[in-house]
Coordinates of C-alpha atoms in Angstrom, one line a residue:
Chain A
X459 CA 23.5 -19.6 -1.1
X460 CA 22.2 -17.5 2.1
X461 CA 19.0 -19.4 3.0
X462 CA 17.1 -16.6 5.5
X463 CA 13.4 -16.8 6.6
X464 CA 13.5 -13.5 8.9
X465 CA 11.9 -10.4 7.3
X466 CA 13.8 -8.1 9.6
X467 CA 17.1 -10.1 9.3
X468 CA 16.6 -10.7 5.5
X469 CA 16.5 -6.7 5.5
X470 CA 19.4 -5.7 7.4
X471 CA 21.5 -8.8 5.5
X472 CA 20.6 -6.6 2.3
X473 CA 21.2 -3.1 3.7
X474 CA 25.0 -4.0 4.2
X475 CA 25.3 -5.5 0.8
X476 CA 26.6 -3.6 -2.4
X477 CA 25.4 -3.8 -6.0
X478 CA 22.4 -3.8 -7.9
X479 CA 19.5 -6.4 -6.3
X480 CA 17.2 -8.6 -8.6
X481 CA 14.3 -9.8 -7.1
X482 CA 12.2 -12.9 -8.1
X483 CA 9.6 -13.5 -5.9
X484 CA 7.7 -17.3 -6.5
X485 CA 5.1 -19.2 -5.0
X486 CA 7.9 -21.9 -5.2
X487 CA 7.2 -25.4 -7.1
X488 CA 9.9 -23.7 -9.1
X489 CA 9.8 -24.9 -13.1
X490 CA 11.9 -24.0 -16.1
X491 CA 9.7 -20.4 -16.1
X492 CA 10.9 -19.8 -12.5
X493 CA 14.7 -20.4 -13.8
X494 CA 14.0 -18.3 -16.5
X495 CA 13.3 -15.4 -14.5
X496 CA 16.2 -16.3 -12.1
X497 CA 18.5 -16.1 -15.2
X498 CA 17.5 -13.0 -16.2
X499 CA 18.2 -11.5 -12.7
X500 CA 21.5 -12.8 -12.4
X501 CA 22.1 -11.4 -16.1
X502 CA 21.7 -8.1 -14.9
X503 CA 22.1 -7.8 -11.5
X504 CA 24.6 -8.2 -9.1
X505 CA 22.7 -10.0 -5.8
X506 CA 20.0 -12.1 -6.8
X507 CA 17.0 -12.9 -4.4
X508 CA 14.4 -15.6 -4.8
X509 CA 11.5 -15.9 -2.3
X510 CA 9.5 -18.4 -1.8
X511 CA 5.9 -17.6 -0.4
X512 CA 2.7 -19.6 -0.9
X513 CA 0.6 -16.3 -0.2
X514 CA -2.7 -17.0 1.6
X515 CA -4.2 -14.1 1.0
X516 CA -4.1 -14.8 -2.6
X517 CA -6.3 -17.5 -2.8
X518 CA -10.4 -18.0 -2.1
X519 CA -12.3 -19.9 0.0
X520 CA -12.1 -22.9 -1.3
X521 CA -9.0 -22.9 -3.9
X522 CA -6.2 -24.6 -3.7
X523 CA -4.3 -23.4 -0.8
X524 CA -3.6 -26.9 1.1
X525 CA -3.0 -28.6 -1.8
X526 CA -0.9 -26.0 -3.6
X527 CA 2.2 -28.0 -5.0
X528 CA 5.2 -27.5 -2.2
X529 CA 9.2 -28.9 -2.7
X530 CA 10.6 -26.9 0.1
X531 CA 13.8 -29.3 -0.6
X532 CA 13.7 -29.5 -4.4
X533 CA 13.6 -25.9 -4.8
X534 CA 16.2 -25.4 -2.7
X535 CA 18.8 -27.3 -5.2
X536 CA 17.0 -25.6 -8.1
X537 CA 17.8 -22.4 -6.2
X538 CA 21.3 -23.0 -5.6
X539 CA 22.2 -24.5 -9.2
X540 CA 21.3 -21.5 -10.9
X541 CA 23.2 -19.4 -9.0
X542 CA 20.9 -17.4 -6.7
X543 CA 22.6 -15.8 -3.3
X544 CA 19.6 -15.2 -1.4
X545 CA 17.1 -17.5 -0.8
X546 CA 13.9 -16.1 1.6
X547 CA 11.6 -18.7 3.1
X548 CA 9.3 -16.3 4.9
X549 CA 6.5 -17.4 7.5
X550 CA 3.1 -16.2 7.2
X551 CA 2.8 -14.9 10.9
X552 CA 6.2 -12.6 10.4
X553 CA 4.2 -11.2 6.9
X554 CA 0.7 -11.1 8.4
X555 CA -0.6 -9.0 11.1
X556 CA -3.9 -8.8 13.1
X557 CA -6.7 -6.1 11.8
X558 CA -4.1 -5.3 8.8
X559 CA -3.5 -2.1 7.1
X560 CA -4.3 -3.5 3.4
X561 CA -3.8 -3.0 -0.2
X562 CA -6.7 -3.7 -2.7
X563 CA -6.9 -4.2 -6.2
X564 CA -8.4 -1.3 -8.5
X565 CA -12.2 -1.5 -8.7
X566 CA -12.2 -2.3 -12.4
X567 CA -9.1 -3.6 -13.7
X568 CA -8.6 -5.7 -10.3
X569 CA -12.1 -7.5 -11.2
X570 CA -12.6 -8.4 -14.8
X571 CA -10.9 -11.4 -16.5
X572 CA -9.0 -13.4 -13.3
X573 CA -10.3 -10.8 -10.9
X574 CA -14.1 -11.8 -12.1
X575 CA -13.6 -15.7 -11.7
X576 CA -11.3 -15.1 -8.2
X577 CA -13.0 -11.5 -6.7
X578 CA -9.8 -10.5 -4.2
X579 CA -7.4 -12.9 -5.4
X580 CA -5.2 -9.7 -6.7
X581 CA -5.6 -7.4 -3.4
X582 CA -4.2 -10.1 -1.8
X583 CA -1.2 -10.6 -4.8
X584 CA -0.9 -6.8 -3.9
X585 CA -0.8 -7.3 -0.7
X586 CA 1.8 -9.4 -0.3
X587 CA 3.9 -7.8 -3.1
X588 CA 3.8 -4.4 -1.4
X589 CA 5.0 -6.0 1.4
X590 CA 7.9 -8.2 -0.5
X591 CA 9.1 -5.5 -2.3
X592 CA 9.5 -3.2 1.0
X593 CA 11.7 -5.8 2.8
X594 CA 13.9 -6.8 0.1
X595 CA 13.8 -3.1 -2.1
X596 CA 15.1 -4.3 -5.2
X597 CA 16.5 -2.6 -7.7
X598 CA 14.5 -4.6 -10.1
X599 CA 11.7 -7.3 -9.7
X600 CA 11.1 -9.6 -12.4
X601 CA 7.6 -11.5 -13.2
X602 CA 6.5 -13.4 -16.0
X603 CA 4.5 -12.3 -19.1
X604 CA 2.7 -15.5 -18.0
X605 CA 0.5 -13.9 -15.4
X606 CA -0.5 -10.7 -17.5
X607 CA -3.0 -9.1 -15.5
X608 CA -1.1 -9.5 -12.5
X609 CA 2.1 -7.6 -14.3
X610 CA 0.1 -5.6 -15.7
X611 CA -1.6 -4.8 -11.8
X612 CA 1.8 -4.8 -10.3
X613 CA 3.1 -1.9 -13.0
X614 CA -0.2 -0.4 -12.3
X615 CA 1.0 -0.5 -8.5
X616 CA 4.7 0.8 -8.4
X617 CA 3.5 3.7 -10.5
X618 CA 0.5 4.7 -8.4
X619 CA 2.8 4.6 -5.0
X620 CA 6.2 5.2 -6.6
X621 CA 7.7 2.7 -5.8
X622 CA 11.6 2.6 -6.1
X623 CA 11.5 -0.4 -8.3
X624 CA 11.8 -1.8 -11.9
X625 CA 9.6 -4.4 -13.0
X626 CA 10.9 -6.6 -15.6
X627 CA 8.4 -8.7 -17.6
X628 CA 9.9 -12.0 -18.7
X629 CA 8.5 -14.0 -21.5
X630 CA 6.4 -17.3 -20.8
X631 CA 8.1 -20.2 -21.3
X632 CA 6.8 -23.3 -22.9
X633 CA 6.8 -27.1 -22.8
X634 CA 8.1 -28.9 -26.3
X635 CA 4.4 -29.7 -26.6
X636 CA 3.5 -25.8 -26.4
X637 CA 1.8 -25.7 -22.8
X638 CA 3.3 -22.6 -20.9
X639 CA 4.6 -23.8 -17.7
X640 CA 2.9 -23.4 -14.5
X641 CA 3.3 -24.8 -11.1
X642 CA -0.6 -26.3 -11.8
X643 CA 0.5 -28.1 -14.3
X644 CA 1.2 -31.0 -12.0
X645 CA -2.5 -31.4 -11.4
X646 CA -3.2 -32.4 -15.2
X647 CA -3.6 -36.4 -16.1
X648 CA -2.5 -37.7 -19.2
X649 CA -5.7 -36.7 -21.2
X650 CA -6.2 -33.6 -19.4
X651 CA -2.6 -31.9 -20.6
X652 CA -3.7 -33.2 -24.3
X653 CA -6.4 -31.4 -23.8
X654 CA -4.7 -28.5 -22.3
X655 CA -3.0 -27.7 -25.7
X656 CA -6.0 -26.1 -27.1
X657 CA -5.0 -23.4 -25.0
X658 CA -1.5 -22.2 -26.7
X659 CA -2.9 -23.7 -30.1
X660 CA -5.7 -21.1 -29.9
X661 CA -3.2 -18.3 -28.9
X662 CA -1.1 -19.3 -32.3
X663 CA -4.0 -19.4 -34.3
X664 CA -4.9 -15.5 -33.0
X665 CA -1.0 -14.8 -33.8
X666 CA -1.0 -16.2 -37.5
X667 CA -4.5 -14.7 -38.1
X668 CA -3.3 -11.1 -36.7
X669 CA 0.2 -11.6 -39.1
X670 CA -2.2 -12.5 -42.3
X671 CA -3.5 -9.4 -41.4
X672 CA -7.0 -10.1 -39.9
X673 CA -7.2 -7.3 -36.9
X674 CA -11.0 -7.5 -35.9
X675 CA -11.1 -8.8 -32.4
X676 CA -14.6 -10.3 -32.7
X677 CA -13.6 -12.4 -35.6
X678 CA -10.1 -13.7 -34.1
X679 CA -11.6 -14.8 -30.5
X680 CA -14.5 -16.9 -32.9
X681 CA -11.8 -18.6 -34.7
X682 CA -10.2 -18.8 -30.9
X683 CA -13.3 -20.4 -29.3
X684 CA -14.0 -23.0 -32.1
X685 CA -10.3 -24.4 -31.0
X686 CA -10.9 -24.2 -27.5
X687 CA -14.2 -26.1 -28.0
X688 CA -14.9 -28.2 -25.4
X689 CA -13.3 -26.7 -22.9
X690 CA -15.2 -24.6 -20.5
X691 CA -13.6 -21.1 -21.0
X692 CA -12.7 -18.9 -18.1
X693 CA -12.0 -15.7 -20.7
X694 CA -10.6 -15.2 -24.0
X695 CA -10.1 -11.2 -24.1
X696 CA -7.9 -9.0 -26.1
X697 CA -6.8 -5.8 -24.7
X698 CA -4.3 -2.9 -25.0
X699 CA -1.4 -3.5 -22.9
X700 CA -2.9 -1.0 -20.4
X701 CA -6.0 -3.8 -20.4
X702 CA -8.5 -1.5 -22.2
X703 CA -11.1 -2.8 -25.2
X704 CA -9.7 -3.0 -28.1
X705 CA -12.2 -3.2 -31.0
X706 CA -9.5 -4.5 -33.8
X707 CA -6.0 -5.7 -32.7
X708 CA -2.9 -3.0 -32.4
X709 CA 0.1 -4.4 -33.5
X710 CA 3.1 -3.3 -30.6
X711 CA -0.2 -2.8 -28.2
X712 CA -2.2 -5.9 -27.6
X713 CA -2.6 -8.6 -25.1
X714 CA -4.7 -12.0 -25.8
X715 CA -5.2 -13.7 -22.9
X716 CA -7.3 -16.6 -22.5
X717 CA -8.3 -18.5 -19.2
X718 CA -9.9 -22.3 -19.5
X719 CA -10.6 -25.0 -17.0
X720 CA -9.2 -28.3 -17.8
X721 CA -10.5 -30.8 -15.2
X722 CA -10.7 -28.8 -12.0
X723 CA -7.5 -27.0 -13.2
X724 CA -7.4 -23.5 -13.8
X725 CA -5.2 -22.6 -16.5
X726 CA -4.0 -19.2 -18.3
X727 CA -2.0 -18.0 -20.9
X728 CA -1.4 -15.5 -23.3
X729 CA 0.3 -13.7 -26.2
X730 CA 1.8 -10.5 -26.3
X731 CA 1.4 -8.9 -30.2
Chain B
X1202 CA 14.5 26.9 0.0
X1203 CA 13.3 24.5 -2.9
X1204 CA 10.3 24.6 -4.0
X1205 CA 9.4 21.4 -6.2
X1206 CA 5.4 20.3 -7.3
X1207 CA 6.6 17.6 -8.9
X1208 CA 6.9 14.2 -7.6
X1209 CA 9.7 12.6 -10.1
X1210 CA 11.3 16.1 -9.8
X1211 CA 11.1 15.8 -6.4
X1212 CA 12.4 12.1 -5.8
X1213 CA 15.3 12.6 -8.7
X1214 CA 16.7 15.8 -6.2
X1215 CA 16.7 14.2 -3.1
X1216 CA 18.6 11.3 -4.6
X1217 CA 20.7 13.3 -5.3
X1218 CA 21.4 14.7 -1.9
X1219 CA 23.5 13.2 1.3
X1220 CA 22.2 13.3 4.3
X1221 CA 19.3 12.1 6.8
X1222 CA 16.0 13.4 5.3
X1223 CA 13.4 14.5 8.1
X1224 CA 9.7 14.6 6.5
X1225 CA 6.6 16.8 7.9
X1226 CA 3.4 16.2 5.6
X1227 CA 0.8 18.5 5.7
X1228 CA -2.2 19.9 4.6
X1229 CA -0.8 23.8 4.8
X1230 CA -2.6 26.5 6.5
X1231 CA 0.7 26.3 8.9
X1232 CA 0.7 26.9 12.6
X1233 CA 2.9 26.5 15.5
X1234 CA 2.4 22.6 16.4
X1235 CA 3.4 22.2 12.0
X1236 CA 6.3 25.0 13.0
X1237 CA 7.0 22.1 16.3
X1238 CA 7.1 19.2 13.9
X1239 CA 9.8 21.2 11.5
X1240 CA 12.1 22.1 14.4
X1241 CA 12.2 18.5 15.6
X1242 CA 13.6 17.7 11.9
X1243 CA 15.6 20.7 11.7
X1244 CA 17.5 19.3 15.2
X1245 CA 17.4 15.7 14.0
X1246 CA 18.0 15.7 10.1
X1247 CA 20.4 17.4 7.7
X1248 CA 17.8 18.0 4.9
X1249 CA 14.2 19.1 5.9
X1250 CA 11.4 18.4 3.8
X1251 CA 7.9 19.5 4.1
X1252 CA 5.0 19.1 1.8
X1253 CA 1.4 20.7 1.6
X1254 CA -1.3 19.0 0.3
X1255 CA -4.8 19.4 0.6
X1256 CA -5.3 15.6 0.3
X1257 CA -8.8 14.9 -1.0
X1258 CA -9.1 11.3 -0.9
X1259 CA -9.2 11.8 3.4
X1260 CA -12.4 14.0 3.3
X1261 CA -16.0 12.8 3.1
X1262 CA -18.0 14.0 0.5
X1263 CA -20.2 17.1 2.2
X1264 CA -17.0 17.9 4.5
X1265 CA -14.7 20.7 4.1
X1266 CA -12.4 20.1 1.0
X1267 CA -13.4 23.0 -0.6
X1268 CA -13.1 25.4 2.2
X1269 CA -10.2 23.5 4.2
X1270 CA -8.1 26.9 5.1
X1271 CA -5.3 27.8 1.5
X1272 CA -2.7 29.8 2.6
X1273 CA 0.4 28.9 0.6
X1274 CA 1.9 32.2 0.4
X1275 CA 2.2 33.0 4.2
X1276 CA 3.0 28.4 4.1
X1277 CA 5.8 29.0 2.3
X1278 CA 7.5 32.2 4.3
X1279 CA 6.8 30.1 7.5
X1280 CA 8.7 27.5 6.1
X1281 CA 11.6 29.3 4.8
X1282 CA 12.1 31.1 8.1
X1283 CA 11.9 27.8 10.0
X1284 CA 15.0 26.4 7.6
X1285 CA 12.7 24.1 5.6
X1286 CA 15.5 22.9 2.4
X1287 CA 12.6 21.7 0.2
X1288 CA 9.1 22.4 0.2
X1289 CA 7.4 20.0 -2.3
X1290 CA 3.6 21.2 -3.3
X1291 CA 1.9 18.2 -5.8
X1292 CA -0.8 18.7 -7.2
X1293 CA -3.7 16.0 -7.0
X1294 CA -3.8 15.0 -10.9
X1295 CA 0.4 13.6 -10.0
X1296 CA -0.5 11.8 -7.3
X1297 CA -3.7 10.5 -8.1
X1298 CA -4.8 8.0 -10.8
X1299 CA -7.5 6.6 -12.6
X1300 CA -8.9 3.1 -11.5
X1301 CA -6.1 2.7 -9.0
X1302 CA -4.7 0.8 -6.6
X1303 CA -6.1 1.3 -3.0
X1304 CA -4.6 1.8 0.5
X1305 CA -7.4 0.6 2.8
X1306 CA -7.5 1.8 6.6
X1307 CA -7.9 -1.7 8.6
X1308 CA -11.4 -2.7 9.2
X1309 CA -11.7 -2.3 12.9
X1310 CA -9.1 0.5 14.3
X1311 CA -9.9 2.3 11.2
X1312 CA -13.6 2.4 11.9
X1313 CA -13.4 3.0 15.1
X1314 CA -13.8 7.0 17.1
X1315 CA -12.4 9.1 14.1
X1316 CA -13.1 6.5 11.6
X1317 CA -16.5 5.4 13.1
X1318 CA -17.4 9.4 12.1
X1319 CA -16.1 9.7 9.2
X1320 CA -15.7 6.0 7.6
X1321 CA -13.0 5.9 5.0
X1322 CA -11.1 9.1 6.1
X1323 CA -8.0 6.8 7.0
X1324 CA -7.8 4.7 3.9
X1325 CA -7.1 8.1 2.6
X1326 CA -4.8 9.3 5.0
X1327 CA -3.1 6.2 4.5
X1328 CA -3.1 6.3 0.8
X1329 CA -1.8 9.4 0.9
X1330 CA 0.7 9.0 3.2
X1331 CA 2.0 5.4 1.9
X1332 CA 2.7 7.6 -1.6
X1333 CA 4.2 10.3 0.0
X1334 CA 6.4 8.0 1.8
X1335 CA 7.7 6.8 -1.2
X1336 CA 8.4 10.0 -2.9
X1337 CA 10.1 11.6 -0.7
X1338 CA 11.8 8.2 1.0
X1339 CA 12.4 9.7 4.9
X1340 CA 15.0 8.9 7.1
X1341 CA 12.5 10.2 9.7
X1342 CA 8.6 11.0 9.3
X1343 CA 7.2 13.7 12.3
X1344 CA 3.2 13.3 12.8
X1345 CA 1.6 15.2 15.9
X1346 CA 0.2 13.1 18.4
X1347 CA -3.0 15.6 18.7
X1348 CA -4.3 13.3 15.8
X1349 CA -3.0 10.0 17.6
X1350 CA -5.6 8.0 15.6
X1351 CA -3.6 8.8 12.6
X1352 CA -0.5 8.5 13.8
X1353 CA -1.5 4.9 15.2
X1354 CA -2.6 4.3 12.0
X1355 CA 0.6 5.1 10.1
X1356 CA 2.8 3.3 12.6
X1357 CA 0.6 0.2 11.7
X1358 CA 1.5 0.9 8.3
X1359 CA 4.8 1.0 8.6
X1360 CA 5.4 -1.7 10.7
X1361 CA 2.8 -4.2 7.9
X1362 CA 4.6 -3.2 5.2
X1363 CA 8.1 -3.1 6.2
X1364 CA 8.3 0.5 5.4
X1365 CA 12.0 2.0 5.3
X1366 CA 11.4 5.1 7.7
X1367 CA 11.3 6.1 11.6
X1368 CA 8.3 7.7 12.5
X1369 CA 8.5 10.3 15.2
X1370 CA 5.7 11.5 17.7
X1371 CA 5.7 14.7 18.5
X1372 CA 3.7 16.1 21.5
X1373 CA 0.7 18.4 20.9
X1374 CA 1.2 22.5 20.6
X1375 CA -1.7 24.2 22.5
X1376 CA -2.6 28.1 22.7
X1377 CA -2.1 30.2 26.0
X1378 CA -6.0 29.3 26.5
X1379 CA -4.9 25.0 26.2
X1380 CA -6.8 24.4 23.2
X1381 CA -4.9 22.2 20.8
X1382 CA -3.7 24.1 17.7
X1383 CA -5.6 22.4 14.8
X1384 CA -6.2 24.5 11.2
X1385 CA -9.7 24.2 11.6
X1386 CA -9.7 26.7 14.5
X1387 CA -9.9 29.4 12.1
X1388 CA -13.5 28.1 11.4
X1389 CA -14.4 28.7 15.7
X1390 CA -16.2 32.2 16.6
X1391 CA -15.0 34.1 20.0
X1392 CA -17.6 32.0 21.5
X1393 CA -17.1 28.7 20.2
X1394 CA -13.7 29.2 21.2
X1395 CA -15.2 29.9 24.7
X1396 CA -16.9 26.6 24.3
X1397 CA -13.9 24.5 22.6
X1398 CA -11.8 24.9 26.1
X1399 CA -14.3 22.4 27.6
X1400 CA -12.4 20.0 25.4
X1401 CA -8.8 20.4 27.3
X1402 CA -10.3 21.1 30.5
X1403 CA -11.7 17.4 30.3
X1404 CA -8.2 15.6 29.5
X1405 CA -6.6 17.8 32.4
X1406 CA -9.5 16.7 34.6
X1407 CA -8.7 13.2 33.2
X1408 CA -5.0 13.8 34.2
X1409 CA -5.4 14.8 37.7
X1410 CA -7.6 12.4 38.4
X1411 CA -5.0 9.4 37.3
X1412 CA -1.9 11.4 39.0
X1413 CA -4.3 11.0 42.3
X1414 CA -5.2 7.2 41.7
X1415 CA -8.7 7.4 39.9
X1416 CA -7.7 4.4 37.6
X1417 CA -11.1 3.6 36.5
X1418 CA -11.9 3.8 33.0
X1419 CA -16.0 4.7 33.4
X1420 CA -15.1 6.9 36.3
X1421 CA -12.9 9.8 34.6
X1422 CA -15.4 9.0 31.5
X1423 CA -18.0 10.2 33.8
X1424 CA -16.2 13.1 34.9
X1425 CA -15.1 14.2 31.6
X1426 CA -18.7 14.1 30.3
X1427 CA -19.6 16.7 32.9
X1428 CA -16.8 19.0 31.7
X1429 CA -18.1 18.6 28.3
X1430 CA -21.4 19.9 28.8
X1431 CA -23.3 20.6 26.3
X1432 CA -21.2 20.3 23.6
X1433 CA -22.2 17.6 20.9
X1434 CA -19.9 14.9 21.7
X1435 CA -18.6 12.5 19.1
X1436 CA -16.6 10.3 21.5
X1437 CA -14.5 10.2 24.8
X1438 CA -12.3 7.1 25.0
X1439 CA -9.9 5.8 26.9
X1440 CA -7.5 3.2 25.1
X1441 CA -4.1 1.6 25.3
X1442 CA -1.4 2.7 22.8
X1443 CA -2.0 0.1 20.6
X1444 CA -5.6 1.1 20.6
X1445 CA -7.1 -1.7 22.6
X1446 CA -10.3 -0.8 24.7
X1447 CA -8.8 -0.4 28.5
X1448 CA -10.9 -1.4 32.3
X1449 CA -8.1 0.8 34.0
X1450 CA -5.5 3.2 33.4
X1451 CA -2.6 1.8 32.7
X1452 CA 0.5 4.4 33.2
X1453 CA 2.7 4.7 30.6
X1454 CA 0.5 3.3 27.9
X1455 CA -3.0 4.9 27.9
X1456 CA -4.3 7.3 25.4
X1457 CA -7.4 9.5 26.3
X1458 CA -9.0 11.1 23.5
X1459 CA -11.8 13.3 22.3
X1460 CA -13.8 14.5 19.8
X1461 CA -16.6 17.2 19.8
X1462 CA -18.5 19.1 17.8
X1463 CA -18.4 23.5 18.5
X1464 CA -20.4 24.9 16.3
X1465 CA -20.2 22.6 12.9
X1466 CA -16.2 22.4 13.7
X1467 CA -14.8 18.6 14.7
X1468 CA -12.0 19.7 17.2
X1469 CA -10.2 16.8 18.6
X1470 CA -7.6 16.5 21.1
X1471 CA -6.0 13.6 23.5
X1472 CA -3.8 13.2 26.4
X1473 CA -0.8 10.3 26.5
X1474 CA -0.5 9.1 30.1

């Protein structure tokens, strides 16, 4: 495994390549979803990239930026084992520029749900996408189901600039216990991650509700809110897969995402019906 | 000659094709500095592509949109007879979106001279062009350096978001008279036009003064100023190439520029020293 941390060299290294590139850019901290993605890439492509990039213009003043989880070394080995060939450890000064050129979120659909609790955390995943997916122009990027509104915003993104990509959505992957990883998981105690579980048992209940054939969205997200009870609720929306209202649930066509705080921890997931 | 309106027509062909690709964007209403920019692609590049588009994310609301000078029948014979290969002509509802993602001019050389005017013209030159860009997917891109703002602009584009394209300056066309060709000359009476030569006059007084030593930046201001008389002036500046306010001249990597008002027409026009 090629381990590169120049944009400019990572790009050239690329250019002289041949075959098909799959592209999975991470935050690193990498878990079993991380792998997933990875696998998928080298499934189907023929040079598989991983990047790892704790993005600062993604976060807030005042989130989690210092503390965000970091196993330079760990992930590395992860890396290797399953089989990537490029591995791009970029710094934030060869990303970032002075008075910057910048790419910001839609007006609506960049601020509702996530984009109301964290107002510019997705012009700066944008941002720094734009600029990923320039250097390492892959022939397909793949992101997890996991973060919809950021796939969704990303989609939204190569369309609107035509971008010579294609996004891949992989599906969320879950602990035994049902929690969909995430790299925040590692924040949650022992009582906190018990807690955490109304999160995916809330999504199942929505799930078994829509297959016994209850579609009206104000009745499901009740039944959702009485599980998720106490937890103090971030969101619990369901939307078209273009993120429009839906008044009663379109099987093929819907998205129920729900965001809670457990603890200090900010935690999402979803279900795609 | 080609002519293609649509964008995923447009990027499918010139997939298709071998060969450097040399780009000229513009907004039509074609004269000899667009003619300039099409021979320096014809020399450099084996296919030639030029678009028109009247791009109205760039204009103010109460400027000129609606009256911006259409000429796409005489466009498109000037192009054939200057060996353009494709001539792509979108229309606004393909390139534009609802609720979408945003290119945004950076918040001080954006808003500066031209942008201090007419705030937010950039983020839509730069939304504009970034799409375009990716369309079309240049070996080369030629700008005119009579709008050096934009051209600055774009290069800071390019260079933030690793863009795959060489952008080429090409130096400003002027009449017989010295005024810089621009589109909106068509808008000038006899005696505007009279008027408008004040604008020239000042950069080659600006010029001769630096060829005999006059390095100081409020000096040939001065001078200038007096040349301009009394034409509304929105701004006479004197910056480095990287757009940085300058004490002295510095050969080699000074821009002068200016902007006035003749009649209720902008004209604008700089000198690189």
């Amino acid at each position: 495994m090629k381990i590169i941390s120049s944009a400019l060299e990572l790009k050239q290294y690329l250019r002289e390549q041949n075959g098909t590139i799959g592209y999975v850019p991470t935050m690193g901290a990498l878990h079993e979803g991380h792998i997933t993605l990875i696998k998928e890439a080298r499934k189907s492509d023929e040079i598989v990239v991983v990047s790892i990039f704790v993005n600062p213009t993604q976060f807030l003043e005042g989130e989690d930026l210092d503390k965000y989880p970091r196993r330079d070394e760990a992930d590395k080995k992860i890396c290797e084992l399953a089989g990537v060939d490029v591995l791009f450890m970029p710094h934030a000064k060869e990303l970032y520029f002075d008075d910057e050129v910048k790419v910001c979120a839609p007006n609506v659909r960049g601020y509702v749900l996530e984009g109301a609790t964290r107002p510019g955390h997705f012009s700066g995943v944008l941002r720094v996408v734009m600029k990923l997916l320039n250097i390492v122009n892959p022939t397909n990027a793949y992101f997890g189901k996991k973060d919809a509104q950021q796939l969704h915003l990303i989609e939204l993104m190569v369309k609107h600039y035509f971008l010579n990509v294609n996004i891949v959505p992989v599906d969320t992957v879950r602990d035994s216990d049902g929690l969909a990883l995430s790299s925040r998981n590692v924040y949650l105690s022992k009582e906190q991650r018990e807690e955490a579980l109304k999160i995916p048992k809330s999504l199942y209940k929505a799930s078994s509700l829509v297959s016994q054939g209850v579609l009206d969205v104000e009745e499901i997200k009740e039944e959702m809110l009485q599980i998720l009870k106490p937890l103090e609720i971030g969101y619990v929306a369901i939307l078209s897969r273009e993120f429009n209202v839906l008044q009663r649930v379109e099987i093929g066509n819907t998205v129920i995402l729900v965001e809670a705080l457990v603890g200090k921890t900010r935690l999402l997931d979803n279900v795609w019906l």
